[in-house]
Coordinates of N, CA and C and ligand atoms in Angstrom, one line a residue:
M1 N 0.8 -1.2 0.0 CA 0.0 0.0 0.0 C 0.9 1.3 0.0
T2 N 0.6 2.2 -0.9 CA 1.4 3.4 -1.0 C 0.6 4.6 -0.4
A3 N 1.4 5.4 0.4 CA 0.8 6.5 1.0 C 1.6 7.8 0.8
A4 N 0.9 8.9 0.5 CA 1.6 10.1 0.3 C 1.1 11.2 1.3
I5 N 2.0 12.0 1.7 CA 1.7 13.1 2.6 C 1.8 14.4 1.9
F6 N 0.7 15.3 2.0 CA 0.7 16.6 1.3 C 0.7 17.6 2.4
P7 N 1.9 18.2 2.8 CA 1.9 19.1 3.9 C 1.7 20.6 3.4
G8 N 1.2 21.4 4.3 CA 1.1 22.8 3.9 C 0.4 23.6 5.0
S9 N 0.3 24.9 4.9 CA -0.5 25.7 5.8 C -2.0 25.7 5.5
F10 N -2.3 25.7 4.3 CA -3.7 25.6 3.8 C -4.6 26.6 4.6
D11 N -4.1 27.9 4.6 CA -4.8 28.9 5.3 C -5.2 30.0 4.4
P12 N -6.3 29.8 3.6 CA -7.1 28.6 3.6 C -6.8 27.7 2.4
L13 N -7.4 26.5 2.5 CA -7.4 25.6 1.3 C -8.0 26.2 0.2
H14 N -7.5 26.1 -1.0 CA -8.1 26.6 -2.2 C -8.1 25.6 -3.4
N15 N -8.7 26.0 -4.5 CA -8.9 25.0 -5.6 C -7.6 24.5 -6.2
G16 N -6.5 25.2 -6.1 CA -5.2 24.7 -6.5 C -4.8 23.5 -5.7
H17 N -5.0 23.7 -4.3 CA -4.7 22.5 -3.5 C -5.6 21.3 -3.8
V18 N -6.9 21.6 -4.0 CA -7.8 20.5 -4.2 C -7.4 19.7 -5.5
E19 N -7.0 20.5 -6.5 CA -6.6 19.8 -7.7 C -5.4 18.8 -7.5
I20 N -4.4 19.3 -6.7 CA -3.2 18.5 -6.4 C -3.7 17.2 -5.6
V21 N -4.6 17.4 -4.6 CA -5.0 16.2 -3.8 C -5.8 15.2 -4.7
E22 N -6.6 15.8 -5.6 CA -7.4 14.8 -6.4 C -6.5 14.1 -7.4
R23 N -5.4 14.7 -7.9 CA -4.5 14.0 -8.8 C -3.7 13.0 -8.0
A24 N -3.2 13.4 -6.8 CA -2.4 12.5 -6.0 C -3.3 11.3 -5.6
H25 N -4.6 11.5 -5.4 CA -5.5 10.4 -5.0 C -5.6 9.3 -6.1
R26 N -5.3 9.7 -7.3 CA -5.3 8.7 -8.4 C -4.0 7.9 -8.4
L27 N -3.0 8.4 -7.8 CA -1.7 7.8 -7.8 C -1.3 6.9 -6.6
F28 N -2.0 7.3 -5.5 CA -1.6 6.6 -4.2 C -2.8 6.0 -3.5
D29 N -2.6 5.0 -2.7 CA -3.7 4.3 -2.0 C -4.2 5.2 -0.9
R30 N -3.3 6.0 -0.3 CA -3.8 6.9 0.8 C -3.1 8.3 0.5
V31 N -3.9 9.3 0.7 CA -3.3 10.7 0.7 C -3.6 11.4 2.0
I32 N -2.5 11.8 2.7 CA -2.7 12.4 4.0 C -2.4 13.9 3.9
V33 N -3.4 14.7 4.0 CA -3.2 16.2 4.0 C -2.8 16.6 5.4
A34 N -1.6 17.2 5.5 CA -1.1 17.5 6.9 C -1.0 19.0 7.0
V35 N -1.9 19.5 7.9 CA -2.0 20.9 8.2 C -1.0 21.4 9.2
L36 N -0.2 22.3 8.8 CA 0.9 22.8 9.7 C 0.3 23.8 10.7
R37 N 0.5 23.5 12.0 CA 0.2 24.4 13.0 C 1.5 25.1 13.4
N38 N 1.5 26.4 13.0 CA 2.7 27.2 13.2 C 2.6 28.2 14.3
P39 N 3.1 27.9 15.5 CA 2.9 28.8 16.6 C 3.5 30.2 16.4
Q40 N 4.4 30.3 15.4 CA 5.1 31.6 15.2 C 4.2 32.5 14.3
K41 N 3.2 31.9 13.6 CA 2.3 32.7 12.9 C 1.1 33.0 13.8
S42 N 1.1 34.2 14.4 CA 0.2 34.4 15.5 C -1.2 34.7 15.0
D43 N -1.3 35.1 13.8 CA -2.7 35.5 13.4 C -3.1 34.8 12.1
P44 N -3.4 33.5 12.2 CA -3.8 32.8 11.0 C -5.3 33.3 10.6
L45 N -5.7 33.1 9.4 CA -7.1 33.3 9.0 C -8.0 32.4 9.8
F46 N -7.6 31.1 9.8 CA -8.4 30.1 10.5 C -7.4 29.4 11.5
P47 N -7.8 29.1 12.7 CA -7.0 28.2 13.6 C -6.8 26.9 12.9
S48 N -5.8 26.2 13.3 CA -5.5 24.9 12.6 C -6.5 23.9 12.8
E49 N -7.2 23.9 14.0 CA -8.3 22.9 14.2 C -9.4 23.1 13.2
L50 N -9.8 24.4 13.0 CA -10.8 24.7 12.0 C -10.4 24.3 10.6
R51 N -9.1 24.6 10.3 CA -8.6 24.3 9.0 C -8.8 22.8 8.7
E52 N -8.3 22.0 9.7 CA -8.4 20.5 9.6 C -9.8 20.1 9.4
Q53 N -10.8 20.6 10.2 CA -12.2 20.2 10.1 C -12.7 20.6 8.7
L54 N -12.4 21.8 8.2 CA -12.9 22.2 6.9 C -12.3 21.4 5.8
I55 N -11.1 21.1 5.9 CA -10.4 20.3 4.8 C -11.0 18.9 4.7
R56 N -11.3 18.4 5.9 CA -12.0 17.1 5.9 C -13.3 17.1 5.2
E57 N -14.0 18.2 5.5 CA -15.3 18.4 4.8 C -15.2 18.5 3.3
C58 N -14.1 19.2 2.9 CA -13.9 19.4 1.4 C -13.6 18.1 0.7
F59 N -13.0 17.2 1.4 CA -12.6 15.9 0.8 C -13.4 14.7 1.2
A60 N -14.6 15.0 1.7 CA -15.5 14.0 2.1 C -15.8 13.0 1.0
H61 N -15.7 13.5 -0.3 CA -16.1 12.7 -1.4 C -14.9 11.7 -1.8
L62 N -13.8 11.9 -1.2 CA -12.6 11.0 -1.6 C -12.3 10.1 -0.4
R63 N -12.5 8.8 -0.6 CA -12.5 7.9 0.5 C -11.1 7.7 1.1
H64 N -10.1 7.9 0.3 CA -8.7 7.6 0.8 C -7.9 8.8 1.1
V65 N -8.6 9.9 1.4 CA -7.9 11.1 1.8 C -8.1 11.3 3.3
E66 N -7.0 11.5 4.1 CA -7.1 11.7 5.5 C -6.5 13.1 5.8
V67 N -6.9 13.6 6.9 CA -6.4 15.0 7.3 C -5.9 14.9 8.7
V68 N -4.6 15.4 8.9 CA -4.0 15.5 10.2 C -3.5 16.9 10.4
T69 N -3.3 17.3 11.7 CA -2.6 18.5 12.0 C -1.1 18.1 12.4
M70 N -0.2 18.9 12.0 CA 1.2 18.6 12.4 C 1.9 19.8 13.1
Q71 N 2.8 19.5 14.0 CA 3.5 20.6 14.7 C 5.0 20.3 14.7
T72 N 5.4 19.3 13.9 CA 6.8 18.9 13.9 C 7.2 18.8 12.5
L73 N 8.5 18.3 12.3 CA 9.0 18.2 10.9 C 8.1 17.2 10.1
V74 N 8.0 17.6 8.8 CA 7.2 16.7 7.9 C 7.7 15.3 7.9
V75 N 9.0 15.1 7.9 CA 9.6 13.8 7.8 C 9.2 12.9 9.0
E76 N 9.1 13.6 10.2 CA 8.6 12.9 11.4 C 7.2 12.4 11.3
V77 N 6.4 13.3 10.8 CA 4.9 13.0 10.6 C 4.8 11.9 9.5
A78 N 5.6 12.0 8.5 CA 5.5 11.0 7.4 C 5.9 9.6 8.0
R79 N 6.9 9.6 8.8 CA 7.4 8.3 9.4 C 6.3 7.8 10.3
S80 N 5.7 8.6 11.1 CA 4.7 8.1 12.1 C 3.4 7.6 11.4
I81 N 3.1 8.2 10.3 CA 1.8 7.7 9.6 C 2.1 6.7 8.5
G82 N 3.4 6.4 8.3 CA 3.7 5.5 7.2 C 3.6 6.0 5.8
A83 N 3.9 7.3 5.6 CA 3.9 7.8 4.2 C 5.2 7.6 3.6
D84 N 5.2 7.2 2.3 CA 6.4 6.9 1.5 C 6.9 8.1 0.8
V85 N 6.0 9.0 0.5 CA 6.3 10.1 -0.4 C 5.7 11.4 0.1
I86 N 6.5 12.5 -0.1 CA 5.9 13.9 0.2 C 5.4 14.4 -1.2
I87 N 4.2 15.0 -1.2 CA 3.7 15.6 -2.4 C 3.8 17.1 -2.2
R88 N 4.3 17.8 -3.3 CA 4.3 19.3 -3.3 C 3.8 19.7 -4.6
G89 N 3.0 20.8 -4.6 CA 2.5 21.4 -5.9 C 3.5 22.4 -6.4
L90 N 3.7 22.5 -7.7 CA 4.5 23.5 -8.3 C 3.7 24.5 -9.1
R91 N 3.7 25.7 -8.8 CA 2.9 26.7 -9.6 C 3.7 27.3 -10.7
A92 N 5.0 27.6 -10.4 CA 5.8 28.4 -11.3 C 7.3 28.1 -11.0
V93 N 8.2 28.6 -11.8 CA 9.6 28.4 -11.6 C 10.0 29.0 -10.2
S94 N 9.3 30.0 -9.9 CA 9.7 30.7 -8.6 C 9.5 29.8 -7.4
D95 N 8.5 28.9 -7.5 CA 8.3 27.9 -6.4 C 9.5 26.9 -6.3
F96 N 10.2 26.7 -7.4 CA 11.1 25.6 -7.5 C 12.3 25.6 -6.6
E97 N 12.9 26.8 -6.5 CA 14.1 26.9 -5.8 C 14.0 26.5 -4.3
N98 N 13.0 27.1 -3.7 CA 12.7 26.8 -2.3 C 12.3 25.3 -2.1
E99 N 11.4 24.8 -3.1 CA 10.9 23.5 -3.0 C 12.1 22.5 -3.1
L100 N 13.0 22.8 -4.0 CA 14.1 21.9 -4.3 C 15.0 21.7 -3.0
Q101 N 15.2 22.9 -2.3 CA 16.0 22.8 -1.1 C 15.3 22.0 0.0
M102 N 14.0 22.2 0.1 CA 13.2 21.4 1.1 C 13.2 19.9 0.8
A103 N 13.1 19.6 -0.5 CA 13.1 18.2 -0.9 C 14.4 17.6 -0.6
Q104 N 15.5 18.3 -0.9 CA 16.8 17.8 -0.6 C 17.1 17.6 0.9
M105 N 16.7 18.5 1.7 CA 16.8 18.4 3.1 C 16.0 17.2 3.6
N106 N 14.8 17.1 3.2 CA 14.0 16.0 3.7 C 14.5 14.6 3.3
Q107 N 15.1 14.6 2.1 CA 15.7 13.3 1.6 C 17.0 13.0 2.4
Q108 N 17.7 14.0 2.8 CA 18.9 13.8 3.6 C 18.5 13.4 5.0
L109 N 17.5 14.0 5.5 CA 17.0 13.7 6.9 C 16.5 12.3 7.1
S110 N 15.8 11.8 6.0 CA 15.0 10.6 6.3 C 15.0 9.6 5.1
G111 N 15.5 10.0 4.0 CA 15.5 9.2 2.8 C 14.2 9.3 2.0
I112 N 13.2 10.1 2.5 CA 11.9 10.2 1.9 C 12.0 11.0 0.6
E113 N 11.3 10.5 -0.4 CA 11.3 11.3 -1.7 C 10.2 12.3 -1.8
T114 N 10.4 13.3 -2.6 CA 9.3 14.3 -2.8 C 8.9 14.2 -4.3
L115 N 7.6 14.1 -4.4 CA 7.0 14.1 -5.8 C 6.4 15.5 -6.1
F116 N 6.8 16.2 -7.1 CA 6.3 17.5 -7.5 C 5.1 17.3 -8.5
I117 N 4.0 17.8 -8.2 CA 2.9 17.8 -9.2 C 2.7 19.2 -9.7
P118 N 2.9 19.4 -11.0 CA 2.8 20.7 -11.6 C 1.3 21.1 -11.7
T119 N 1.0 22.3 -11.2 CA -0.4 22.7 -11.3 C -0.9 22.8 -12.7
G120 N -2.2 22.6 -12.9 CA -2.8 22.9 -14.2 C -2.9 24.4 -14.3
S121 N -3.0 24.9 -15.6 CA -3.0 26.4 -15.7 C -4.2 27.1 -15.1
T122 N -5.3 26.4 -14.9 CA -6.5 27.0 -14.4 C -6.2 27.7 -13.0
Y123 N -5.4 27.0 -12.2 CA -5.3 27.5 -10.8 C -3.9 28.0 -10.5
S124 N -3.0 28.1 -11.5 CA -1.6 28.3 -11.1 C -1.4 29.7 -10.5
F125 N -2.3 30.6 -10.7 CA -2.1 32.0 -10.1 C -2.7 32.1 -8.7
I126 N -3.3 31.0 -8.2 CA -3.9 31.2 -6.9 C -2.9 30.8 -5.8
S127 N -3.0 31.6 -4.7 CA -2.2 31.3 -3.5 C -3.1 31.7 -2.3
S128 N -2.9 31.0 -1.2 CA -3.7 31.3 0.0 C -3.5 32.8 0.4
R129 N -2.3 33.3 0.2 CA -2.1 34.7 0.6 C -3.0 35.7 -0.2
L130 N -3.0 35.4 -1.6 CA -3.9 36.3 -2.4 C -5.3 36.1 -2.1
I131 N -5.8 34.9 -1.8 CA -7.2 34.7 -1.4 C -7.5 35.5 -0.1
R132 N -6.5 35.5 0.8 CA -6.8 36.2 2.1 C -6.9 37.7 1.8
E133 N -6.0 38.2 0.9 CA -6.0 39.6 0.6 C -7.3 40.1 -0.1
V134 N -7.7 39.3 -1.1 CA -8.9 39.6 -1.8 C -10.1 39.6 -0.8
A135 N -10.1 38.6 0.0 CA -11.3 38.5 1.0 C -11.3 39.6 2.0
T136 N -10.1 40.1 2.4 CA -10.0 41.2 3.3 C -10.7 42.4 2.8
F137 N -10.7 42.6 1.5 CA -11.3 43.8 0.9 C -12.7 43.4 0.3
V138 N -13.2 42.3 0.9 CA -14.5 41.8 0.5 C -14.7 41.5 -1.0
G139 N -13.6 41.1 -1.6 CA -13.6 40.7 -3.0 C -14.3 39.3 -3.0
D140 N -14.7 38.9 -4.2 CA -15.4 37.6 -4.4 C -14.4 36.5 -4.7
V141 N -14.3 35.6 -3.8 CA -13.3 34.5 -4.0 C -14.0 33.2 -4.3
S142 N -15.3 33.3 -4.7 CA -16.0 32.0 -4.9 C -15.5 31.1 -6.0
L143 N -14.8 31.7 -6.9 CA -14.2 30.8 -8.0 C -13.0 30.1 -7.6
F144 N -12.4 30.5 -6.4 CA -11.1 30.0 -6.1 C -11.1 29.0 -4.9
V145 N -12.1 28.9 -4.2 CA -12.1 28.0 -3.0 C -13.3 27.1 -3.0
P146 N -13.2 25.9 -2.3 CA -14.4 25.0 -2.3 C -15.4 25.6 -1.3
E147 N -16.6 25.1 -1.5 CA -17.8 25.6 -0.8 C -17.6 25.8 0.8
P148 N -17.2 24.7 1.5 CA -17.0 24.9 2.9 C -16.1 26.0 3.3
I149 N -15.1 26.3 2.5 CA -14.1 27.4 2.9 C -14.8 28.7 2.6
L150 N -15.6 28.8 1.5 CA -16.3 30.0 1.1 C -17.3 30.4 2.2
R151 N -18.0 29.4 2.7 CA -19.0 29.6 3.8 C -18.3 30.2 5.0
E152 N -17.2 29.6 5.4 CA -16.5 30.0 6.6 C -15.9 31.4 6.4
M153 N -15.4 31.7 5.2 CA -14.8 33.0 4.9 C -15.9 34.1 4.9
K154 N -17.1 33.8 4.4 CA -18.2 34.8 4.5 C -18.5 35.1 5.9
E155 N -18.5 34.1 6.7 CA -18.8 34.3 8.2 C -17.7 35.1 8.8
R156 N -16.4 34.8 8.5 CA -15.3 35.5 9.1 C -15.2 37.0 8.6
F157 N -15.6 37.3 7.4 CA -15.5 38.7 6.9 C -16.8 39.4 6.8
R158 N -17.8 38.8 7.5 CA -19.2 39.4 7.5 C -19.2 40.8 7.9
D159 N -18.4 41.2 8.9 CA -18.5 42.5 9.4 C -17.5 43.4 8.7
Ligands
ADP201 P1 3.1 26.4 2.4 O1 3.6 25.0 2.5 O2 4.1 27.4 1.9 O3 2.4 26.9 3.6 P2 0.6 26.3 1.1 O4 -0.2 25.8 2.3 O5 0.1 27.5 0.4 O6 2.1 26.5 1.3 O7 0.6 25.1 0.0 C1 0.9 23.8 0.2 C2 1.3 23.1 -1.0 O8 0.4 23.4 -2.1 C3 2.6 23.6 -1.6 O9 3.3 22.4 -2.2 C4 2.3 24.6 -2.6 O10 3.3 24.6 -3.6 C5 1.1 23.9 -3.2 N1 0.2 25.0 -3.9 C6 -0.1 26.2 -3.4 N2 -0.9 26.8 -4.3 C7 -1.0 26.0 -5.4 C8 -1.7 26.1 -6.6 N3 -2.3 27.2 -7.0 N4 -1.6 25.1 -7.5 C9 -0.9 24.0 -7.1 N5 -0.2 23.8 -6.0 C10 -0.3 24.8 -5.1

């Protein structure tokens, strides 16, 4: 049985992330979405518990997707849940430099390999940071995020 871990902040999860998970789901028996709880980021859009709960809701239609919260190194989480591969999405060449370094570090630390999935052109311009920015000024993000996230963002920015 093959398992892949897809780590990230997912603050919030958007359609670019969904596409990567759906494609990974076709390649692996299990896909574990690992939500980073970063105590240094004091003001997330959504707390990690809510992010985890919403992401679970977004992938309720995919039987082999699991969601966990992580507070330690990705390689440690991968080891503890039995993941063989780390999945990362690539939007543009600008992502690559940083991602390459991380992949090399993770490989050195634990032997785990990273699989890069290039984003389709439809969602390549989307990032969580941009979604947060647009939503802050009450812009319409409905084309970019799944329904449960949109619902929660409307609630968050209602006032
Ligand atoms: P980070 O790990 O920097 O907190 P995110 O939570 O935003 O990043 O994203 C997690 C993963 O999803 C990363 O591999 C990132 O490259 C990928 N990703 C982010 N946005 C997109 C997108 N629009 N299309 C495909 N992959 C994406």
